[in-house]
């Protein structure tokens, strides 16, 4: 088979990759040159030299971002739940001569909790809103990133951020209705015909979730895209409030860790 025939045999494609000879994998993509047009907004915010960096590409699909990061010298682990996309990604890596820089595994994002390594950069774009348990995924990944996370998700309209009190009185929950209060809409049926589109947080909710996972937003290069890094000054970064829950949800021993969670629980309502 020639290159065009190989591309057709591996289709359908969601990533339109420009192969070394100029051939494209999905030139008639309904979204245009996807995801290249997103990369154009992000690429200048990522170090040009990634030699020595270990990268995790969550939901790698056919490997567009995996290839771009490997071209800059990184070694990349790309994970996806769909073997169809993983076959495409492996084939693409061979076309670029990058198969020695990349590795692909069929994994859920939750499986990352069981990896023994950490990553300088975690690429987490276009995945969270497809998950039934979105904050769990961020909790897991925040424990595995050492330098930088690139995060993108489907969002609700609006950029407002309300000033939130440190403690909300039990009978004063009207504050939650204010514009700019962190909210996440649940999509019970479909969005854009996709039954796996479950969540749409607002901008305030995204920033709040990232902070609650011990991350701080450092740049916002484009709509719905956030660059963040571990925040050593964020006391939540130790996950002391939910460490037992995180361990339990990922199939690890949690009994010892639960002590911090239950100590003092509900005492404020019974004193």
XYZ file of N, CA and C in Angstrom:
813
model
N 0.841 -1.211 0.000
C 0.000 0.000 0.000
C 0.866 1.247 0.000
N 0.391 2.275 -0.727
C 1.084 3.545 -0.630
C 0.581 4.276 0.614
N 1.146 5.460 0.884
C 0.851 6.178 2.122
C -0.635 6.511 2.237
N -1.236 6.952 1.154
C -2.657 7.316 1.183
C -3.519 6.108 1.515
N -3.165 4.967 0.974
C -3.915 3.741 1.258
C -3.748 3.309 2.718
N -2.534 3.466 3.247
C -2.310 3.126 4.652
C -3.135 4.013 5.567
N -3.183 5.306 5.254
C -3.979 6.240 6.050
C -5.453 5.818 6.024
N -5.939 5.472 4.840
C -7.340 5.064 4.700
C -7.613 3.780 5.488
N -6.675 2.853 5.468
C -6.871 1.582 6.162
C -6.882 1.760 7.681
N -6.241 2.830 8.182
C -6.194 3.110 9.615
C -7.323 4.040 10.065
N -8.117 4.538 9.117
C -9.170 5.494 9.447
C -10.336 4.870 10.194
N -11.270 5.693 10.657
C -11.300 7.151 10.525
C -10.352 7.845 11.506
N -9.953 9.083 11.164
C -9.002 9.853 11.955
C -9.699 11.048 12.603
N -9.359 11.313 13.864
C -9.843 12.522 14.526
C -8.759 13.598 14.548
N -7.488 13.178 14.531
C -6.376 14.122 14.431
C -5.949 14.238 12.974
N -5.852 15.460 12.495
C -5.286 15.680 11.171
C -3.801 15.963 11.333
N -2.982 14.958 11.090
C -1.536 15.116 11.201
C -0.939 15.374 9.831
N 0.018 16.295 9.790
C 0.759 16.568 8.572
C 2.017 15.712 8.611
N 2.055 14.673 7.832
C 3.177 13.746 7.829
C 4.400 14.393 7.169
N 5.581 13.802 7.354
C 6.808 14.446 6.851
C 6.780 14.817 5.368
N 6.075 14.057 4.543
C 6.036 14.392 3.111
C 4.910 15.351 2.760
N 4.163 15.815 3.789
C 3.081 16.757 3.555
C 1.701 16.129 3.484
N 1.641 14.827 3.387
C 0.350 14.139 3.366
C -0.368 14.338 4.692
N -1.679 14.547 4.627
C -2.469 14.768 5.834
C -3.370 13.564 6.101
N -3.577 13.289 7.386
C -4.389 12.126 7.738
C -5.883 12.405 7.692
N -6.296 13.657 7.901
C -7.724 14.002 7.861
C -7.896 15.398 7.273
N -7.552 15.578 6.015
C -7.558 16.928 5.415
C -8.945 17.546 5.320
N -9.993 16.736 5.394
C -11.355 17.248 5.279
C -12.075 17.248 6.620
N -11.312 17.403 7.688
C -11.863 17.378 9.050
C -12.938 18.459 9.200
N -14.048 18.107 9.869
C -15.155 19.052 10.040
C -14.772 20.249 10.901
N -13.739 20.098 11.743
C -13.293 21.201 12.601
C -12.169 22.008 11.970
N -11.788 21.653 10.766
C -10.664 22.324 10.120
C -9.373 21.575 10.385
N -8.267 22.285 10.443
C -6.963 21.655 10.657
C -6.794 21.380 12.156
N -7.459 20.338 12.605
C -7.521 20.013 14.036
C -6.560 18.869 14.354
N -5.780 18.951 15.452
C -5.763 20.046 16.427
C -4.652 21.073 16.215
N -4.169 21.166 14.999
C -3.072 22.095 14.725
C -3.409 23.530 15.115
N -4.660 23.942 14.881
C -4.997 25.344 15.193
C -4.977 25.601 16.696
N -5.204 24.563 17.503
C -5.058 24.736 18.951
C -3.579 24.815 19.337
N -2.778 23.971 18.727
C -1.340 23.958 18.998
C -0.705 25.318 18.698
N -1.207 26.003 17.671
C -0.649 27.307 17.315
C -0.724 28.297 18.481
N -1.759 28.175 19.299
C -1.926 29.081 20.434
C -1.086 28.673 21.648
N -0.685 27.418 21.681
C 0.002 26.898 22.871
C 1.510 26.797 22.683
N 1.959 26.519 21.484
C 3.331 26.093 21.249
C 4.381 27.058 21.788
N 4.109 28.369 21.754
C 5.105 29.349 22.202
C 5.170 29.446 23.724
N 4.258 28.791 24.416
C 4.256 28.789 25.873
C 4.927 27.538 26.441
N 5.375 26.663 25.553
C 6.043 25.426 25.949
C 7.524 25.560 25.607
N 8.430 25.141 26.500
C 9.858 25.249 26.181
C 10.210 24.587 24.848
N 11.024 25.276 24.064
C 11.457 24.707 22.786
C 12.334 23.480 22.996
N 13.123 23.499 24.056
C 14.024 22.388 24.353
C 13.449 21.569 25.502
N 12.939 20.394 25.175
C 12.370 19.503 26.183
C 13.250 18.276 26.418
N 14.512 18.370 26.031
C 15.422 17.265 26.292
C 15.504 17.017 27.801
N 15.360 15.768 28.192
C 15.379 15.410 29.602
C 14.018 15.447 30.270
N 12.993 15.942 29.561
C 11.646 16.007 30.118
C 10.921 14.684 29.855
N 10.194 14.237 30.856
C 9.309 13.087 30.722
C 7.888 13.620 30.675
N 7.133 13.232 29.642
C 5.811 13.797 29.387
C 4.755 12.693 29.376
N 3.589 13.007 29.917
C 2.421 12.131 29.836
C 1.355 12.836 29.018
N 0.924 12.215 27.933
C -0.135 12.749 27.079
C -1.391 11.917 27.340
N -2.334 12.503 28.086
C -3.550 11.795 28.490
C -4.611 11.950 27.411
N -5.121 10.821 26.919
C -6.069 10.874 25.816
C -5.372 11.285 24.540
N -4.296 10.582 24.220
C -3.382 11.010 23.153
C -3.983 10.927 21.763
N -5.060 10.123 21.581
C -5.665 9.964 20.276
C -4.599 9.497 19.278
N -4.529 10.089 18.121
C -3.563 9.650 17.107
C -2.183 10.245 17.307
N -1.987 11.012 18.374
C -0.644 11.414 18.749
C -0.149 12.745 18.240
N -1.034 13.644 17.860
C -0.555 14.940 17.366
C 0.344 15.620 18.386
N -0.153 15.798 19.616
C 0.634 16.498 20.635
C 1.837 15.662 21.056
N 1.668 14.355 21.097
C 2.790 13.475 21.428
C 3.960 13.739 20.490
N 3.673 13.830 19.196
C 4.737 14.046 18.200
C 5.375 15.418 18.361
N 4.553 16.437 18.566
C 5.103 17.788 18.687
C 6.038 17.899 19.888
N 5.678 17.249 20.988
C 6.513 17.303 22.190
C 7.766 16.445 22.023
N 7.633 15.314 21.346
C 8.798 14.464 21.094
C 9.776 15.147 20.137
N 9.253 15.920 19.199
C 10.126 16.668 18.278
C 11.017 17.642 19.043
N 10.536 18.101 20.203
C 11.317 19.045 21.014
C 12.257 18.333 21.980
N 12.297 17.007 21.892
C 13.277 16.264 22.678
C 12.730 15.472 23.838
N 11.444 15.620 24.142
C 10.864 14.906 25.283
C 10.688 13.428 24.975
N 10.693 12.627 26.032
C 10.230 11.244 25.909
C 8.789 11.242 26.421
N 7.898 10.651 25.632
C 6.471 10.816 25.880
C 5.789 9.464 26.032
N 4.968 9.367 27.068
C 4.049 8.246 27.228
C 2.666 8.742 26.850
N 2.110 8.189 25.787
C 0.763 8.541 25.368
C -0.202 7.457 25.787
N -1.295 7.848 26.445
C -2.281 6.867 26.878
C -3.649 7.213 26.304
N -4.409 6.165 26.011
C -5.769 6.339 25.513
C -6.527 5.047 25.794
N -7.855 5.160 25.877
C -8.659 3.963 26.118
C -8.989 3.243 24.817
N -8.810 3.902 23.682
C -9.260 3.369 22.395
C -8.092 2.763 21.615
N -8.087 1.451 21.421
C -6.978 0.825 20.682
C -6.887 1.287 19.236
N -7.997 1.727 18.681
C -7.986 2.246 17.312
C -7.060 3.454 17.199
N -7.178 4.389 18.139
C -6.320 5.571 18.125
C -4.879 5.206 18.437
N -4.676 4.251 19.314
C -3.307 3.861 19.668
C -2.585 3.232 18.475
N -3.305 2.479 17.658
C -2.697 1.928 16.437
C -2.291 3.063 15.504
N -3.154 4.058 15.377
C -2.821 5.212 14.545
C -1.581 5.920 15.077
N -1.539 6.146 16.393
C -0.427 6.883 16.995
C 0.898 6.152 16.796
N 0.894 4.837 16.956
C 2.128 4.073 16.760
C 2.602 4.167 15.315
N 1.670 4.097 14.391
C 2.012 4.210 12.969
C 2.564 5.601 12.658
N 1.937 6.630 13.222
C 2.399 8.010 12.997
C 3.816 8.186 13.529
N 4.095 7.635 14.705
C 5.430 7.756 15.289
C 6.489 7.156 14.364
N 6.139 6.071 13.716
C 7.078 5.443 12.778
C 7.295 6.333 11.553
N 6.259 7.001 11.103
C 6.393 7.902 9.940
C 7.341 9.056 10.259
N 7.285 9.545 11.501
C 8.152 10.656 11.900
C 9.519 10.196 12.399
N 9.724 8.894 12.502
C 10.986 8.386 13.030
C 11.165 8.702 14.501
N 10.054 8.748 15.237
C 10.090 9.097 16.659
C 9.702 7.928 17.558
N 9.640 6.730 16.996
C 9.183 5.591 17.788
C 10.127 5.255 18.938
N 11.363 5.791 18.903
C 12.273 5.575 20.031
C 12.065 6.619 21.129
N 11.258 7.641 20.842
C 11.013 8.708 21.829
C 9.640 8.593 22.485
N 8.778 7.741 21.930
C 7.400 7.684 22.414
C 7.006 6.245 22.731
N 6.016 6.128 23.594
C 5.435 4.843 23.965
C 3.938 5.051 24.123
N 3.164 4.051 23.729
C 1.718 4.154 23.833
C 1.162 2.970 24.613
N 0.217 3.279 25.509
C -0.417 2.234 26.313
C -1.917 2.476 26.366
N -2.680 1.386 26.389
C -4.113 1.492 26.597
C -4.369 1.599 28.097
N -4.751 2.780 28.533
C -4.947 3.068 29.943
C -6.067 4.065 30.133
N -6.758 3.979 31.277
C -7.639 5.035 31.736
C -6.798 6.062 32.486
N -7.289 7.284 32.569
C -6.574 8.297 33.337
C -6.441 7.865 34.794
N -7.427 7.140 35.320
C -7.380 6.702 36.715
C -6.244 5.709 36.967
N -5.826 4.993 35.917
C -4.724 4.035 36.051
C -3.396 4.723 36.326
N -3.319 6.013 36.036
C -2.071 6.750 36.264
C -1.695 6.734 37.744
N -2.687 6.578 38.621
C -2.415 6.518 40.063
C -1.479 5.373 40.417
N -1.437 4.341 39.584
C -0.629 3.155 39.880
C 0.743 3.198 39.198
N 1.007 4.215 38.410
C 2.332 4.353 37.818
C 3.328 4.781 38.890
N 4.520 4.251 38.828
C 5.527 4.562 39.837
C 6.302 5.831 39.523
N 6.181 6.332 38.304
C 6.959 7.509 37.915
C 6.136 8.786 37.978
N 6.839 9.919 37.973
C 6.220 11.223 37.852
C 6.644 11.843 36.521
N 5.976 12.936 36.161
C 6.177 13.523 34.841
C 6.457 15.020 34.967
N 7.417 15.484 34.180
C 7.713 16.920 34.147
C 6.529 17.692 33.582
N 5.904 17.124 32.563
C 4.790 17.776 31.881
C 3.660 16.774 31.695
N 2.460 17.172 32.085
C 1.269 16.373 31.791
C 0.387 17.167 30.842
N 0.075 16.546 29.723
C -0.767 17.147 28.702
C -2.167 16.563 28.878
N -3.110 17.417 29.301
C -4.444 16.933 29.668
C -5.496 17.785 28.969
N -5.677 17.502 27.681
C -6.571 18.308 26.859
C -7.689 17.444 26.277
N -8.913 17.965 26.359
C -10.039 17.321 25.695
C -10.480 16.014 26.302
N -10.273 15.843 27.607
C -10.600 14.567 28.247
C -11.572 14.729 29.402
N -11.349 15.697 30.279
C -12.047 15.716 31.559
C -13.563 15.728 31.421
N -14.082 16.440 30.440
C -15.536 16.538 30.308
C -16.166 15.239 29.806
N -15.339 14.293 29.383
C -15.834 12.971 28.978
C -15.868 11.989 30.159
N -15.444 12.417 31.331
C -15.311 11.512 32.475
C -16.484 11.651 33.434
N -16.904 10.538 34.008
C -17.942 10.580 35.044
C -17.378 11.108 36.366
N -16.072 11.001 36.564
C -15.455 11.373 37.835
C -14.315 12.363 37.598
N -14.665 13.568 37.200
C -13.638 14.510 36.726
C -12.635 14.962 37.771
N -13.087 15.283 38.983
C -12.140 15.794 39.977
C -11.171 14.710 40.415
N -11.611 13.466 40.407
C -10.705 12.365 40.729
C -9.536 12.336 39.751
N -9.818 12.593 38.493
C -8.732 12.583 37.507
C -7.722 13.677 37.798
N -8.197 14.866 38.165
C -7.278 15.960 38.482
C -6.495 15.676 39.758
N -7.145 15.079 40.751
C -6.439 14.704 41.976
C -5.275 13.766 41.657
N -5.540 12.781 40.816
C -4.509 11.796 40.458
C -3.359 12.449 39.710
N -3.688 13.228 38.686
C -2.645 13.819 37.853
C -1.827 14.858 38.607
N -2.464 15.567 39.535
C -1.721 16.584 40.284
C -0.650 15.957 41.161
N -0.804 14.684 41.499
C 0.200 13.988 42.293
C 1.353 13.470 41.438
N 1.173 13.531 40.119
C 2.171 12.963 39.207
C 2.946 14.006 38.407
N 2.563 15.289 38.514
C 3.227 16.328 37.723
C 4.228 17.076 38.588
N 5.391 17.369 38.017
C 6.434 18.069 38.775
C 6.706 19.483 38.270
N 6.413 19.765 37.007
C 6.718 21.094 36.460
C 5.505 21.812 35.884
N 4.809 21.171 34.965
C 3.821 21.896 34.164
C 2.696 20.964 33.742
N 1.462 21.477 33.791
C 0.315 20.787 33.213
C -0.355 21.721 32.213
N -0.675 21.184 31.057
C -1.472 21.898 30.073
C -2.857 21.259 30.105
N -3.848 22.067 30.479
C -5.193 21.559 30.738
C -6.209 22.274 29.858
N -7.118 21.492 29.283
C -8.194 22.068 28.483
C -9.453 21.249 28.692
N -10.578 21.935 28.762
C -11.852 21.237 28.882
C -12.969 22.069 28.279
N -14.051 21.415 27.922
C -15.279 22.088 27.541
C -15.772 22.929 28.717
N -16.278 24.128 28.450
C -16.676 25.009 29.546
C -18.064 25.597 29.329
N -18.631 26.109 30.429
C -19.811 26.958 30.365
C -19.372 28.349 29.896
N -20.272 29.132 29.305
C -19.920 30.502 28.916
C -19.627 31.368 30.142
N -18.765 32.357 29.942
C -18.505 33.340 30.991
C -17.132 33.227 31.602
N -16.519 34.368 31.896
C -15.194 34.432 32.508
C -15.234 35.022 33.911
N -16.425 35.273 34.461
C -16.546 35.935 35.760
C -16.008 35.046 36.877
N -15.417 35.694 37.872
C -14.946 35.010 39.076
C -15.428 35.803 40.277
N -16.300 35.207 41.067
C -16.837 35.881 42.248
C -15.880 35.700 43.429
N -15.943 36.646 44.364
C -15.170 36.519 45.592
C -15.957 35.607 46.539
N -15.343 34.502 46.902
C -16.024 33.472 47.682
C -15.545 33.514 49.125
N -16.468 33.529 50.100
C -16.040 33.508 51.510
C -15.344 32.196 51.862
N -14.489 32.259 52.872
C -13.783 31.051 53.291
C -14.722 30.015 53.893
N -15.820 30.474 54.454
C -16.786 29.555 55.056
C -18.181 30.085 54.748
N -19.030 29.231 54.208
C -20.400 29.616 53.872
C -21.335 29.100 54.960
N -22.159 29.984 55.508
C -23.119 29.568 56.521
C -24.123 28.577 55.922
N -24.546 27.620 56.735
C -25.407 26.536 56.259
C -26.676 27.072 55.590
N -27.250 28.128 56.123
C -28.504 28.673 55.608
C -28.306 29.883 54.705
N -27.088 30.067 54.209
C -26.800 31.197 53.332
C -26.202 30.733 52.003
N -26.807 29.702 51.488
C -26.274 29.107 50.265
C -26.651 29.861 48.998
N -27.367 30.964 49.154
C -27.711 31.769 47.972
C -26.475 32.256 47.232
N -25.347 32.349 47.942
C -24.107 32.788 47.304
C -23.749 31.890 46.126
N -24.186 30.635 46.194
C -23.864 29.688 45.116
C -24.556 30.037 43.807
N -25.573 30.867 43.878
C -26.300 31.271 42.673
C -25.688 32.486 41.997
N -24.730 33.112 42.657
C -24.131 34.319 42.104
C -23.338 34.011 40.841
N -23.341 34.992 39.933
C -22.523 34.865 38.724
C -21.056 34.837 39.120
N -20.325 33.885 38.599
C -18.916 33.767 38.935
C -18.632 32.833 40.090
N -19.690 32.261 40.703
C -19.452 31.230 41.718
C -19.021 29.958 40.981
N -18.062 29.198 41.499
C -17.632 27.974 40.817
C -18.794 26.995 40.635
N -19.085 26.657 39.378
C -20.186 25.748 39.052
C -19.753 24.803 37.935
N -20.389 23.631 37.924
C -20.157 22.695 36.825
C -21.501 22.126 36.388
N -21.856 22.338 35.135
C -23.125 21.847 34.601
C -23.001 20.372 34.252
N -24.034 19.612 34.631
C -24.080 18.185 34.301
C -24.939 17.988 33.063
N -24.404 17.274 32.070
C -25.097 17.027 30.805
C -25.677 15.616 30.862
N -26.965 15.529 31.141
C -27.581 14.213 31.344
C -27.702 13.418 30.052
N -27.940 14.108 28.951
C -28.201 13.403 27.701
C -27.026 13.554 26.731
N -27.094 14.483 25.804
C -26.029 14.639 24.812
C -25.663 16.107 24.662
N -24.435 16.331 24.233
C -23.998 17.640 23.767
C -23.256 17.405 22.466
N -23.662 18.093 21.404
C -23.084 17.901 20.072
C -23.207 16.448 19.623
N -24.296 15.797 20.056
C -24.547 14.425 19.642
C -23.725 13.376 20.350
N -22.939 13.783 21.348
C -22.011 12.881 22.020
C -22.537 12.547 23.416
N -22.800 11.278 23.667
C -23.327 10.861 24.972
C -22.242 10.836 26.042
N -20.977 11.001 25.657
C -19.896 11.002 26.649
C -19.489 12.408 27.072
N -20.195 13.416 26.603
C -19.969 14.769 27.114
C -20.799 14.935 28.390
N -20.140 14.846 29.556
C -20.857 14.822 30.826
C -20.872 16.150 31.564
N -19.805 16.943 31.437
C -19.620 18.097 32.321
C -19.186 19.334 31.550
N -19.623 20.497 32.044
C -19.145 21.771 31.516
C -18.960 22.728 32.691
N -17.762 22.816 33.262
C -17.509 23.758 34.357
C -17.396 25.179 33.828
N -17.658 26.154 34.714
C -17.372 27.529 34.317
C -15.909 27.855 34.642
N -15.478 29.014 34.173
C -14.083 29.417 34.360
C -13.696 29.427 35.837
N -14.584 29.968 36.676
C -14.299 30.032 38.110
C -14.143 28.637 38.705
N -14.937 27.694 38.228
C -14.862 26.323 38.734
C -13.546 25.661 38.345
N -13.101 25.901 37.120
C -11.829 25.315 36.678
C -10.685 25.800 37.570
N -10.627 27.110 37.776
C -9.551 27.637 38.620
C -9.651 27.101 40.042
N -10.877 26.984 40.559
C -11.062 26.479 41.920
C -10.658 25.015 42.021
N -11.018 24.210 41.036
C -10.643 22.792 41.056
C -9.128 22.626 40.985
N -8.498 23.402 40.124
C -7.046 23.299 40.007
C -6.373 23.694 41.319
N -6.864 24.771 41.956
C -6.305 25.160 43.251
C -6.510 24.072 44.295
N -7.698 23.457 44.289
C -7.989 22.438 45.296
C -7.117 21.202 45.121
N -6.539 21.049 43.931
C -5.623 19.938 43.671
C -4.168 20.340 43.883
N -3.928 21.569 44.385
C -2.572 22.001 44.651
C -1.854 22.583 43.455
N -2.617 23.038 42.449
C -2.022 23.621 41.253
C -2.393 25.098 41.159
N -1.557 25.876 40.504
C -1.872 27.280 40.264
C -1.779 27.576 38.775
N -2.735 28.349 38.290
C -2.755 28.740 36.884
C -1.718 29.834 36.664
N -0.846 29.635 35.692
C 0.197 30.616 35.396
C -0.061 31.363 34.092
N -0.755 30.727 33.144
C -1.065 31.373 31.868
C -2.363 30.789 31.322
N -3.013 31.570 30.484
C -4.217 31.114 29.786
C -4.054 31.522 28.323
N -3.344 30.704 27.542
C -2.988 31.104 26.181
C -4.136 31.181 25.196
N -5.259 30.529 25.510
C -6.382 30.553 24.572
C -7.647 30.160 25.331
N -8.772 30.319 24.673
C -10.053 29.967 25.262
C -10.043 28.514 25.732
N -10.403 28.285 26.981
C -10.537 26.968 27.602
C -9.196 26.266 27.846
N -8.083 26.943 27.639
C -6.773 26.312 27.828
C -6.054 26.984 28.993
N -5.550 26.165 29.917
C -4.895 26.653 31.133
C -3.534 25.988 31.281
N -2.512 26.788 31.545
C -1.209 26.273 31.924
C -1.077 26.418 33.431
N -0.717 25.358 34.109
C -0.610 25.416 35.561
C 0.577 24.596 36.036
N 0.964 24.863 37.276
C 2.116 24.182 37.859
C 1.852 23.931 39.340
N 2.576 22.997 39.933
C 2.387 22.739 41.369
C 2.671 23.995 42.181
N 1.807 24.248 43.155
C 1.932 25.431 44.002
C 2.395 24.999 45.390
N 3.675 25.198 45.714
C 4.189 24.763 47.025
C 3.563 25.522 48.183
N 2.956 26.664 47.921
C 2.336 27.458 48.971
C 0.872 27.106 49.223
N 0.340 26.203 48.407
C -1.054 25.800 48.557
C -1.129 24.634 49.530
N -1.722 24.863 50.673
C -1.768 23.820 51.696
C -2.588 22.617 51.260
N -3.507 22.816 50.310
C -4.294 21.686 49.819
C -3.461 20.715 48.997
N -2.247 21.139 48.613
C -1.452 20.303 47.721
C -1.062 18.978 48.349
N -1.153 18.861 49.668
C -0.824 17.604 50.332
C -1.987 16.624 50.314
N -3.162 17.072 49.891
C -4.358 16.222 49.815
C -4.723 15.645 51.177
N -4.442 16.374 52.249
C -4.736 15.825 53.577
C -6.233 15.637 53.788
N -7.061 16.452 53.125
C -8.497 16.368 53.382
C -9.145 15.160 52.713
N -8.567 14.675 51.604
C -9.216 13.586 50.882
C -8.267 12.466 50.503
N -7.136 12.370 51.157
C -6.161 11.361 50.750
C -6.727 9.949 50.863
N -7.529 9.686 51.902
C -8.088 8.337 52.055
C -9.078 8.033 50.935
N -9.847 9.036 50.530
C -10.805 8.841 49.445
C -10.090 8.579 48.132
N -9.040 9.325 47.887
C -8.255 9.130 46.669
C -7.646 7.736 46.637
N -7.088 7.296 47.760
C -6.494 5.964 47.826
C -7.542 4.889 47.590
N -8.695 5.031 48.220
C -9.756 4.040 48.055
C -10.241 3.982 46.610
N -10.438 5.143 46.004
C -10.954 5.202 44.635
C -9.985 4.595 43.631
N -8.722 4.549 43.983
C -7.715 3.994 43.068
C -7.214 2.627 43.527
N -7.965 1.990 44.436
C -7.667 0.616 44.817
C -6.445 0.450 45.686
N -6.139 1.442 46.510
C -4.977 1.372 47.384
C -5.426 1.396 48.846
N -4.527 0.973 49.751
C -4.850 0.940 51.185
C -5.131 2.349 51.689
N -6.270 2.520 52.347
C -6.698 3.856 52.758
C -6.966 3.983 54.253
N -6.969 2.869 54.981
C -7.437 2.888 56.370
C -6.624 3.808 57.263
N -5.318 3.823 57.105
C -4.497 4.695 57.950
C -4.736 6.163 57.614
N -4.898 6.447 56.329
C -5.059 7.838 55.899
C -6.390 8.438 56.315
N -7.375 7.604 56.623
C -8.698 8.130 56.945
C -8.722 8.864 58.284
N -7.739 8.614 59.138
C -7.724 9.233 60.469
C -7.799 10.757 60.383
N -7.038 11.349 59.452
C -7.029 12.809 59.319
C -8.377 13.330 58.834
N -9.071 12.517 58.054
C -10.340 12.960 57.487
C -11.449 12.970 58.535
N -11.470 11.986 59.416
C -12.578 11.865 60.364
C -12.334 12.618 61.662
N -11.092 12.994 61.918
C -10.840 13.705 63.165
C -11.565 15.046 63.174
N -12.390 15.260 64.180
C -13.124 16.511 64.291
C -14.336 16.601 63.397
N -14.642 15.554 62.643
C -15.764 15.587 61.706
C -17.076 15.816 62.454
N -17.849 16.791 61.975
C -19.176 17.138 62.505
C -19.147 17.673 63.939
N -17.962 17.870 64.509
C -17.918 18.391 65.881
C -18.500 19.804 65.952
N -18.362 20.545 64.861
C -18.845 21.945 64.882
C -20.364 22.007 64.966
N -21.050 20.939 64.592
C -22.511 20.951 64.627
C -23.075 20.403 65.926
N -22.212 19.835 66.769
C -22.720 19.166 67.977
C -22.156 19.728 69.251
N -21.306 20.738 69.166
C -20.676 21.253 70.382
C -21.674 22.039 71.234
